[in-house]
């Protein structure tokens, strides 16, 4: 396996991809084994003061309710501190992104932070959620599903980001911050601000009058809607629809593998 460029500091907004990148560097036996995992979930919630972690804590707590393996608030504070150090040291950054809202919002935020404050070089690796297999093309749930072999094929396929691009992207982020909607989604390649109930119509349409597996409901919702949101978000919205008495759990709702839901019968 070829060594990664030692001058790069890898940044990802996806927890699983951070693990894969760390494994890659370990196997490469190089001295470049630091990966910044900025899984800030900036597609969801208040983004007016990202560095003020109190404004993000509720989102991170909700994420861990449905995904106990997700990073904690303390993890994010630590990673943000490492980012500050990297910027101060003029490190060159290699940023891994996809078209998922969490990746794009994270990238926009990072560009806004670097604009006018860039000492090192910035590069991106754009990863599609579509990949080739022996039986044809398949779609990853997230770029975190990328295998180690796929990562090796992409790791040096980088695009340079100049200062002008950073400033242009900062403007996009500034608009999103001004809107500060509860949710940001990717519609036809453009990140737009929407209400947190945006996906509820797709979730409800995927629930039947008879019990349906929770996993099947999420899969149908992903197919029907714009997609790109993490599993924990869909599960949180299902909880909201249950609280609003539009649907109900059948069995143990804490068991994602076996739980079922159905529509509430209206009298």
PDB file of N, CA and C in Angstrom, residues 83-84 86-95 107 110-124 159-167 169-170:
ATOM      1  N   UNK A  83      -8.239  21.349  15.432  1.00  0.00           N
ATOM      2  CA  UNK A  83      -8.348  22.140  14.210  1.00  0.00           C
ATOM      3  C   UNK A  83      -7.697  23.503  14.396  1.00  0.00           C
ATOM      4  N   UNK A  84      -7.957  24.146  15.522  1.00  0.00           N
ATOM      5  CA  UNK A  84      -7.320  25.442  15.808  1.00  0.00           C
ATOM      6  C   UNK A  84      -5.801  25.322  15.753  1.00  0.00           C
ATOM      7  N   UNK A  86      -4.049  23.113  14.116  1.00  0.00           N
ATOM      8  CA  UNK A  86      -3.615  22.855  12.735  1.00  0.00           C
ATOM      9  C   UNK A  86      -3.600  24.139  11.919  1.00  0.00           C
ATOM     10  N   UNK A  87      -4.610  24.986  12.119  1.00  0.00           N
ATOM     11  CA  UNK A  87      -4.661  26.264  11.397  1.00  0.00           C
ATOM     12  C   UNK A  87      -3.506  27.157  11.838  1.00  0.00           C
ATOM     13  N   UNK A  88      -3.267  27.206  13.156  1.00  0.00           N
ATOM     14  CA  UNK A  88      -2.174  28.040  13.680  1.00  0.00           C
ATOM     15  C   UNK A  88      -0.816  27.567  13.171  1.00  0.00           C
ATOM     16  N   UNK A  89      -0.695  26.250  12.984  1.00  0.00           N
ATOM     17  CA  UNK A  89       0.580  25.673  12.534  1.00  0.00           C
ATOM     18  C   UNK A  89       0.745  25.724  11.016  1.00  0.00           C
ATOM     19  N   UNK A  90      -0.285  26.187  10.302  1.00  0.00           N
ATOM     20  CA  UNK A  90      -0.207  26.267   8.850  1.00  0.00           C
ATOM     21  C   UNK A  90      -0.222  24.920   8.166  1.00  0.00           C
ATOM     22  N   UNK A  91      -0.880  23.933   8.799  1.00  0.00           N
ATOM     23  CA  UNK A  91      -0.937  22.601   8.205  1.00  0.00           C
ATOM     24  C   UNK A  91      -1.748  22.624   6.905  1.00  0.00           C
ATOM     25  N   UNK A  92      -1.389  21.783   5.954  1.00  0.00           N
ATOM     26  CA  UNK A  92      -2.178  21.613   4.735  1.00  0.00           C
ATOM     27  C   UNK A  92      -3.269  20.586   4.998  1.00  0.00           C
ATOM     28  N   UNK A  93      -4.465  20.914   4.586  1.00  0.00           N
ATOM     29  CA  UNK A  93      -5.640  20.105   4.922  1.00  0.00           C
ATOM     30  C   UNK A  93      -6.164  19.366   3.699  1.00  0.00           C
ATOM     31  N   UNK A  94      -6.533  18.114   3.906  1.00  0.00           N
ATOM     32  CA  UNK A  94      -7.205  17.328   2.864  1.00  0.00           C
ATOM     33  C   UNK A  94      -8.590  16.980   3.401  1.00  0.00           C
ATOM     34  N   UNK A  95      -9.616  17.575   2.809  1.00  0.00           N
ATOM     35  CA  UNK A  95     -10.980  17.498   3.334  1.00  0.00           C
ATOM     36  C   UNK A  95     -11.791  16.523   2.485  1.00  0.00           C
ATOM     37  N   UNK A 107     -18.260  21.339   5.315  1.00  0.00           N
ATOM     38  CA  UNK A 107     -17.263  21.916   4.412  1.00  0.00           C
ATOM     39  C   UNK A 107     -17.459  23.419   4.278  1.00  0.00           C
ATOM     40  N   UNK A 110     -16.178  25.044   7.404  1.00  0.00           N
ATOM     41  CA  UNK A 110     -14.719  25.017   7.460  1.00  0.00           C
ATOM     42  C   UNK A 110     -14.122  26.065   6.531  1.00  0.00           C
ATOM     43  N   UNK A 111     -14.680  26.196   5.323  1.00  0.00           N
ATOM     44  CA  UNK A 111     -14.180  27.207   4.379  1.00  0.00           C
ATOM     45  C   UNK A 111     -14.357  28.602   4.956  1.00  0.00           C
ATOM     46  N   UNK A 112     -15.494  28.854   5.610  1.00  0.00           N
ATOM     47  CA  UNK A 112     -15.724  30.166   6.223  1.00  0.00           C
ATOM     48  C   UNK A 112     -14.695  30.431   7.316  1.00  0.00           C
ATOM     49  N   UNK A 113     -14.332  29.384   8.019  1.00  0.00           N
ATOM     50  CA  UNK A 113     -13.348  29.527   9.097  1.00  0.00           C
ATOM     51  C   UNK A 113     -11.948  29.779   8.539  1.00  0.00           C
ATOM     52  N   UNK A 114     -11.656  29.202   7.379  1.00  0.00           N
ATOM     53  CA  UNK A 114     -10.327  29.323   6.788  1.00  0.00           C
ATOM     54  C   UNK A 114     -10.165  30.581   5.937  1.00  0.00           C
ATOM     55  N   UNK A 115     -11.278  31.131   5.444  1.00  0.00           N
ATOM     56  CA  UNK A 115     -11.196  32.292   4.550  1.00  0.00           C
ATOM     57  C   UNK A 115     -10.470  33.446   5.244  1.00  0.00           C
ATOM     58  N   UNK A 116      -9.409  33.936   4.605  1.00  0.00           N
ATOM     59  CA  UNK A 116      -8.627  35.012   5.183  1.00  0.00           C
ATOM     60  C   UNK A 116      -7.717  34.574   6.310  1.00  0.00           C
ATOM     61  N   UNK A 117      -7.717  33.253   6.578  1.00  0.00           N
ATOM     62  CA  UNK A 117      -6.922  32.737   7.704  1.00  0.00           C
ATOM     63  C   UNK A 117      -6.198  31.464   7.287  1.00  0.00           C
ATOM     64  N   UNK A 118      -5.868  31.380   5.990  1.00  0.00           N
ATOM     65  CA  UNK A 118      -5.302  30.150   5.449  1.00  0.00           C
ATOM     66  C   UNK A 118      -3.799  30.320   5.266  1.00  0.00           C
ATOM     67  N   UNK A 119      -3.040  29.551   6.035  1.00  0.00           N
ATOM     68  CA  UNK A 119      -1.589  29.577   5.892  1.00  0.00           C
ATOM     69  C   UNK A 119      -1.126  28.391   5.056  1.00  0.00           C
ATOM     70  N   UNK A 120      -1.694  27.200   5.345  1.00  0.00           N
ATOM     71  CA  UNK A 120      -1.360  26.008   4.573  1.00  0.00           C
ATOM     72  C   UNK A 120      -2.287  25.852   3.384  1.00  0.00           C
ATOM     73  N   UNK A 121      -2.030  24.831   2.595  1.00  0.00           N
ATOM     74  CA  UNK A 121      -2.871  24.553   1.429  1.00  0.00           C
ATOM     75  C   UNK A 121      -4.115  23.765   1.847  1.00  0.00           C
ATOM     76  N   UNK A 122      -5.170  23.882   1.038  1.00  0.00           N
ATOM     77  CA  UNK A 122      -6.408  23.160   1.282  1.00  0.00           C
ATOM     78  C   UNK A 122      -6.755  22.350   0.035  1.00  0.00           C
ATOM     79  N   UNK A 123      -7.086  21.094   0.240  1.00  0.00           N
ATOM     80  CA  UNK A 123      -7.472  20.205  -0.852  1.00  0.00           C
ATOM     81  C   UNK A 123      -8.758  19.487  -0.462  1.00  0.00           C
ATOM     82  N   UNK A 124      -9.516  19.075  -1.467  1.00  0.00           N
ATOM     83  CA  UNK A 124     -10.705  18.266  -1.205  1.00  0.00           C
ATOM     84  C   UNK A 124     -10.615  16.948  -1.949  1.00  0.00           C
ATOM     85  N   UNK A 159      -8.396  17.867  -5.181  1.00  0.00           N
ATOM     86  CA  UNK A 159      -8.603  19.133  -5.891  1.00  0.00           C
ATOM     87  C   UNK A 159      -8.161  20.272  -4.989  1.00  0.00           C
ATOM     88  N   UNK A 160      -7.359  21.166  -5.516  1.00  0.00           N
ATOM     89  CA  UNK A 160      -6.877  22.298  -4.733  1.00  0.00           C
ATOM     90  C   UNK A 160      -7.972  23.348  -4.565  1.00  0.00           C
ATOM     91  N   UNK A 161      -8.026  23.947  -3.394  1.00  0.00           N
ATOM     92  CA  UNK A 161      -9.005  24.998  -3.090  1.00  0.00           C
ATOM     93  C   UNK A 161      -8.237  26.285  -2.818  1.00  0.00           C
ATOM     94  N   UNK A 162      -8.486  27.313  -3.630  1.00  0.00           N
ATOM     95  CA  UNK A 162      -7.745  28.562  -3.441  1.00  0.00           C
ATOM     96  C   UNK A 162      -8.510  29.535  -2.539  1.00  0.00           C
ATOM     97  N   UNK A 163      -7.862  30.645  -2.236  1.00  0.00           N
ATOM     98  CA  UNK A 163      -8.460  31.619  -1.336  1.00  0.00           C
ATOM     99  C   UNK A 163      -9.751  32.217  -1.854  1.00  0.00           C
ATOM    100  N   UNK A 164      -9.856  32.428  -3.169  1.00  0.00           N
ATOM    101  CA  UNK A 164     -11.073  32.983  -3.745  1.00  0.00           C
ATOM    102  C   UNK A 164     -12.246  32.025  -3.559  1.00  0.00           C
ATOM    103  N   UNK A 165     -11.988  30.734  -3.752  1.00  0.00           N
ATOM    104  CA  UNK A 165     -13.043  29.740  -3.550  1.00  0.00           C
ATOM    105  C   UNK A 165     -13.484  29.704  -2.099  1.00  0.00           C
ATOM    106  N   UNK A 166     -12.524  29.809  -1.210  1.00  0.00           N
ATOM    107  CA  UNK A 166     -12.870  29.835   0.217  1.00  0.00           C
ATOM    108  C   UNK A 166     -13.811  31.000   0.528  1.00  0.00           C
ATOM    109  N   UNK A 167     -13.525  32.146  -0.027  1.00  0.00           N
ATOM    110  CA  UNK A 167     -14.374  33.321   0.231  1.00  0.00           C
ATOM    111  C   UNK A 167     -15.757  33.153  -0.397  1.00  0.00           C
ATOM    112  N   UNK A 169     -17.329  30.311  -0.887  1.00  0.00           N
ATOM    113  CA  UNK A 169     -18.073  29.336  -0.087  1.00  0.00           C
ATOM    114  C   UNK A 169     -18.456  29.932   1.265  1.00  0.00           C
ATOM    115  N   UNK A 170     -17.609  30.808   1.794  1.00  0.00           N
ATOM    116  CA  UNK A 170     -17.955  31.494   3.037  1.00  0.00           C
ATOM    117  C   UNK A 170     -19.271  32.246   2.883  1.00  0.00           C
TER     118      UNK A 170
END
